């Protein structure tokens, strides 16, 4: 079983970004992301009803870090680290198999500027070289070409296509799985 021996989620600096823990003060920004029709178009998850739901989500994710279940960073620009513009990280770890699922979202004002690429490279490097994962995967809605192209650009390989394996709001949806090995 892989052990994650980190006292807290480390901050990561890249050229333009500071990745840091999501804070309760990010709840408004998270709520805006999670209720943005463009952001949520292919994220088949219930929307929060109020900012306090996003606060609860941040609390849960941060608690899950301490049990090794998830490692999720707020994406901020170095020159404005209080403003969360997206997030990236491992929503679910599978420590027995040294494996984790990666996920991400970014506010549309910042799309197509290479920001997620920068965040993804940093999160992958941390996952493989600091945590010790052996494999990382992403599960996308097949309609999500932006996410597919992002993953392909970063050397993920399509590993599976599941037909109607995910039930959401009365419909059975397909999923595509992309994987990256150490
Ligand atoms: C997917 C997402 C995170 C991409 O973020 P981004 O910062 O705009 O991505 P980047 O600028 O780093 O783009 C990297 C590559 O991804 C691909 N890409 C990004 N957006 C794209 C789009 N709209 N259409 C096609 N390819 C796209 C391109 O190959 C791009 O490289 P290029 O700009 O050199 O052509 C962003 O579109 C997003 O937040 N979408 C909504 C949330 C979401 O669907 N999350 C994923 C759930 S699985």
Short mmCIF file of C-alpha atoms and ligand atoms in Angstrom, two decimals:
data_model
loop_
_atom_site.label_atom_id
_atom_site.label_comp_id
_atom_site.label_asym_id
_atom_site.label_seq_id
_atom_site.Cartn_x
_atom_site.Cartn_y
_atom_site.Cartn_z
CA UNK A 1 0.00 0.00 0.00
CA UNK A 2 1.36 3.41 -0.95
CA UNK A 3 1.74 5.72 2.07
CA UNK A 4 1.41 9.48 1.67
CA UNK A 5 3.66 11.02 4.28
CA UNK A 6 2.99 14.72 3.92
CA UNK A 7 2.12 16.90 6.90
CA UNK A 8 0.02 19.15 4.65
CA UNK A 9 -0.63 19.76 1.00
CA UNK A 10 2.46 21.57 -0.29
CA UNK A 11 2.21 24.71 -2.36
CA UNK A 12 3.62 24.37 -5.87
CA UNK A 13 5.00 27.24 -7.91
CA UNK A 14 5.19 27.16 -11.68
CA UNK A 15 6.15 29.91 -14.12
CA UNK A 16 2.86 31.78 -13.74
CA UNK A 17 0.93 29.86 -11.09
CA UNK A 18 0.78 29.22 -7.40
CA UNK A 19 -1.04 25.98 -6.63
CA UNK A 20 -2.20 25.93 -3.03
CA UNK A 21 -4.73 24.28 -0.76
CA UNK A 22 -8.34 25.33 -1.33
CA UNK A 23 -9.46 27.54 1.55
CA UNK A 24 -12.92 28.27 2.93
CA UNK A 25 -12.46 31.79 1.56
CA UNK A 26 -12.41 30.21 -1.94
CA UNK A 27 -15.98 28.98 -1.53
CA UNK A 28 -17.48 31.84 -3.56
CA UNK A 29 -15.02 31.24 -6.42
CA UNK A 30 -15.66 27.50 -6.31
CA UNK A 31 -19.41 28.12 -6.31
CA UNK A 32 -19.02 30.32 -9.39
CA UNK A 33 -17.02 27.62 -11.18
CA UNK A 34 -19.45 24.85 -10.22
CA UNK A 35 -22.48 26.84 -11.39
CA UNK A 36 -20.95 28.11 -14.64
CA UNK A 37 -22.69 26.47 -17.60
CA UNK A 38 -19.52 26.50 -19.75
CA UNK A 39 -17.38 24.94 -17.02
CA UNK A 40 -20.02 22.38 -16.07
CA UNK A 41 -21.05 21.45 -19.61
CA UNK A 42 -19.28 18.07 -19.45
CA UNK A 43 -18.91 17.70 -15.69
CA UNK A 44 -21.80 15.45 -14.85
CA UNK A 45 -22.12 16.30 -11.18
CA UNK A 46 -24.89 18.07 -9.25
CA UNK A 47 -24.47 21.82 -8.94
CA UNK A 48 -24.11 23.36 -5.48
CA UNK A 49 -27.25 25.24 -4.44
CA UNK A 50 -25.50 27.80 -2.27
CA UNK A 51 -21.99 29.01 -1.38
CA UNK A 52 -22.19 27.03 1.86
CA UNK A 53 -22.37 23.82 -0.22
CA UNK A 54 -19.04 24.81 -1.80
CA UNK A 55 -17.65 25.54 1.67
CA UNK A 56 -18.69 22.04 2.72
CA UNK A 57 -17.05 20.60 -0.40
CA UNK A 58 -13.78 22.39 0.42
CA UNK A 59 -13.90 21.07 4.00
CA UNK A 60 -14.47 17.53 2.76
CA UNK A 61 -11.66 17.67 0.19
CA UNK A 62 -9.24 19.08 2.77
CA UNK A 63 -10.18 16.39 5.31
CA UNK A 64 -9.70 13.75 2.63
CA UNK A 65 -6.12 14.94 2.17
CA UNK A 66 -5.39 13.82 5.74
CA UNK A 67 -6.74 10.33 5.07
CA UNK A 68 -4.80 10.06 1.80
CA UNK A 69 -7.96 10.03 -0.28
CA UNK A 70 -7.41 13.21 -2.30
CA UNK A 71 -4.92 15.96 -3.12
CA UNK A 72 -6.53 18.97 -4.74
CA UNK A 73 -4.97 22.37 -5.35
CA UNK A 74 -6.59 25.72 -6.02
CA UNK A 75 -5.12 27.26 -9.16
CA UNK A 76 -4.11 30.88 -8.63
CA UNK A 77 -1.97 33.32 -10.54
CA UNK A 78 1.20 34.22 -8.67
CA UNK A 79 0.36 37.90 -8.82
CA UNK A 80 -3.08 37.33 -7.24
CA UNK A 81 -2.83 34.22 -5.06
CA UNK A 82 -6.03 35.00 -3.15
CA UNK A 83 -8.18 34.53 -6.26
CA UNK A 84 -8.87 30.91 -7.10
CA UNK A 85 -9.37 30.63 -10.87
CA UNK A 86 -9.65 26.87 -11.04
CA UNK A 87 -8.50 23.68 -9.46
CA UNK A 88 -6.47 20.62 -10.33
CA UNK A 89 -5.60 17.49 -8.46
CA UNK A 90 -6.31 13.95 -7.47
CA UNK A 91 -9.96 13.61 -6.54
CA UNK A 92 -9.66 9.99 -5.62
CA UNK A 93 -6.58 7.99 -4.83
CA UNK A 94 -6.30 4.22 -5.07
CA UNK A 95 -3.33 3.71 -2.76
CA UNK A 96 -3.35 -0.09 -2.96
CA UNK A 97 -2.56 0.24 -6.66
CA UNK A 98 -0.38 3.40 -6.41
CA UNK A 99 -2.94 5.03 -8.69
CA UNK A 100 -5.10 8.17 -8.70
CA UNK A 101 -7.74 9.95 -10.73
CA UNK A 102 -6.88 13.45 -11.87
CA UNK A 103 -9.41 16.20 -12.48
CA UNK A 104 -9.40 19.92 -13.19
CA UNK A 105 -11.47 22.94 -14.06
CA UNK A 106 -10.67 26.52 -14.98
CA UNK A 107 -12.74 29.67 -15.22
CA UNK A 108 -13.50 30.42 -18.92
CA UNK A 109 -11.86 33.87 -18.65
CA UNK A 110 -8.54 31.98 -18.52
CA UNK A 111 -9.06 29.27 -21.14
CA UNK A 112 -6.57 28.64 -23.97
CA UNK A 113 -3.66 30.38 -22.29
CA UNK A 114 -1.82 27.21 -21.33
CA UNK A 115 -2.79 27.58 -17.68
CA UNK A 116 -4.18 24.13 -17.18
CA UNK A 117 -1.22 22.67 -19.05
CA UNK A 118 1.06 24.36 -16.55
CA UNK A 119 -1.03 23.15 -13.59
CA UNK A 120 -1.39 19.64 -14.97
CA UNK A 121 2.35 19.19 -15.56
CA UNK A 122 3.02 20.30 -11.98
CA UNK A 123 0.33 18.02 -10.52
CA UNK A 124 1.58 15.04 -12.56
CA UNK A 125 5.17 15.67 -11.52
CA UNK A 126 4.09 15.85 -7.88
CA UNK A 127 1.97 12.72 -8.21
CA UNK A 128 4.71 10.60 -9.74
CA UNK A 129 7.82 12.01 -8.10
CA UNK A 130 6.69 13.13 -4.65
CA UNK A 131 3.67 10.97 -3.84
CA UNK A 132 4.90 7.92 -5.74
CA UNK A 133 1.91 7.08 -7.91
CA UNK A 134 2.56 4.54 -10.64
CA UNK A 135 -0.41 5.47 -12.79
CA UNK A 136 -2.75 8.43 -13.21
CA UNK A 137 -6.04 8.38 -15.02
CA UNK A 138 -8.77 10.75 -16.09
CA UNK A 139 -12.40 9.95 -16.74
CA UNK A 140 -14.06 12.26 -19.25
CA UNK A 141 -17.43 12.70 -20.85
CA UNK A 142 -16.72 11.78 -24.52
CA UNK A 143 -18.16 15.13 -25.58
CA UNK A 144 -15.40 16.96 -23.72
CA UNK A 145 -12.92 17.54 -26.53
CA UNK A 146 -11.03 20.28 -24.66
CA UNK A 147 -10.26 17.86 -21.85
CA UNK A 148 -9.41 15.03 -24.29
CA UNK A 149 -7.00 17.25 -26.25
CA UNK A 150 -5.39 18.51 -23.04
CA UNK A 151 -4.78 14.92 -21.90
CA UNK A 152 -3.45 13.80 -25.30
CA UNK A 153 -1.14 16.80 -25.38
CA UNK A 154 0.31 15.61 -22.09
CA UNK A 155 0.89 12.03 -23.28
CA UNK A 156 -2.16 10.35 -21.76
CA UNK A 157 -3.33 7.38 -23.79
CA UNK A 158 -6.93 6.39 -24.33
CA UNK A 159 -7.40 3.17 -22.41
CA UNK A 160 -11.11 2.55 -22.38
CA UNK A 161 -14.51 3.58 -23.59
CA UNK A 162 -17.34 2.53 -21.32
CA UNK A 163 -20.82 2.56 -22.75
CA UNK A 164 -23.55 3.94 -20.51
CA UNK A 165 -21.61 3.15 -17.32
CA UNK A 166 -22.54 6.34 -15.49
CA UNK A 167 -26.04 7.26 -14.37
CA UNK A 168 -26.69 10.97 -13.99
CA UNK A 169 -29.98 12.82 -13.84
CA UNK A 170 -32.03 10.09 -15.45
CA UNK A 171 -29.58 9.22 -18.23
CA UNK A 172 -26.90 6.58 -18.70
CA UNK A 173 -23.78 8.34 -19.98
CA UNK A 174 -20.67 6.99 -21.69
CA UNK A 175 -17.15 7.56 -20.27
CA UNK A 176 -13.67 7.64 -21.76
CA UNK A 177 -10.65 6.78 -19.67
CA UNK A 178 -7.21 8.24 -20.36
CA UNK A 179 -4.13 6.92 -18.56
CA UNK A 180 -0.53 7.88 -17.95
CA UNK A 181 2.15 5.60 -16.51
CA UNK A 182 5.23 6.65 -14.58
C1 LIG B 1 -10.29 21.49 -20.15
C2 LIG B 1 -9.77 22.83 -19.61
C3 LIG B 1 -9.36 22.63 -18.19
C4 LIG B 1 -8.56 23.26 -20.46
O1 LIG B 1 -7.90 24.32 -19.80
P1 LIG B 1 -6.97 25.37 -20.60
O2 LIG B 1 -6.13 26.09 -19.60
O3 LIG B 1 -7.81 26.18 -21.49
O4 LIG B 1 -6.06 24.40 -21.44
P2 LIG B 1 -4.66 24.83 -22.12
O5 LIG B 1 -4.72 26.26 -22.56
O6 LIG B 1 -3.54 24.42 -21.24
O7 LIG B 1 -4.69 23.93 -23.42
C5 LIG B 1 -3.86 22.82 -23.60
C6 LIG B 1 -4.33 22.04 -24.80
O8 LIG B 1 -5.61 21.50 -24.55
C7 LIG B 1 -6.35 21.50 -25.79
N1 LIG B 1 -7.53 22.37 -25.62
C8 LIG B 1 -7.82 23.23 -24.62
N2 LIG B 1 -9.03 23.78 -24.83
C9 LIG B 1 -9.50 23.27 -25.98
C10 LIG B 1 -10.72 23.41 -26.69
N3 LIG B 1 -11.68 24.24 -26.28
N4 LIG B 1 -10.90 22.68 -27.80
C11 LIG B 1 -9.95 21.82 -28.24
N5 LIG B 1 -8.77 21.63 -27.60
C12 LIG B 1 -8.56 22.34 -26.48
C13 LIG B 1 -5.41 22.03 -26.85
O9 LIG B 1 -4.71 20.93 -27.38
C14 LIG B 1 -4.49 22.89 -26.04
O10 LIG B 1 -3.24 23.07 -26.63
P3 LIG B 1 -3.02 24.31 -27.65
O11 LIG B 1 -3.60 25.52 -26.99
O12 LIG B 1 -1.54 24.34 -27.82
O13 LIG B 1 -3.78 23.94 -28.89
C15 LIG B 1 -10.86 23.92 -19.68
O14 LIG B 1 -11.39 23.93 -20.97
C16 LIG B 1 -11.97 23.72 -18.67
O15 LIG B 1 -11.89 24.13 -17.52
N6 LIG B 1 -13.08 23.10 -19.11
C17 LIG B 1 -14.25 22.93 -18.25
C18 LIG B 1 -14.04 21.99 -17.11
C19 LIG B 1 -13.77 20.57 -17.58
O16 LIG B 1 -14.39 20.10 -18.52
N7 LIG B 1 -12.86 19.90 -16.88
C20 LIG B 1 -12.47 18.56 -17.22
C21 LIG B 1 -13.41 17.55 -16.72
S1 LIG B 1 -12.88 15.92 -17.22
#
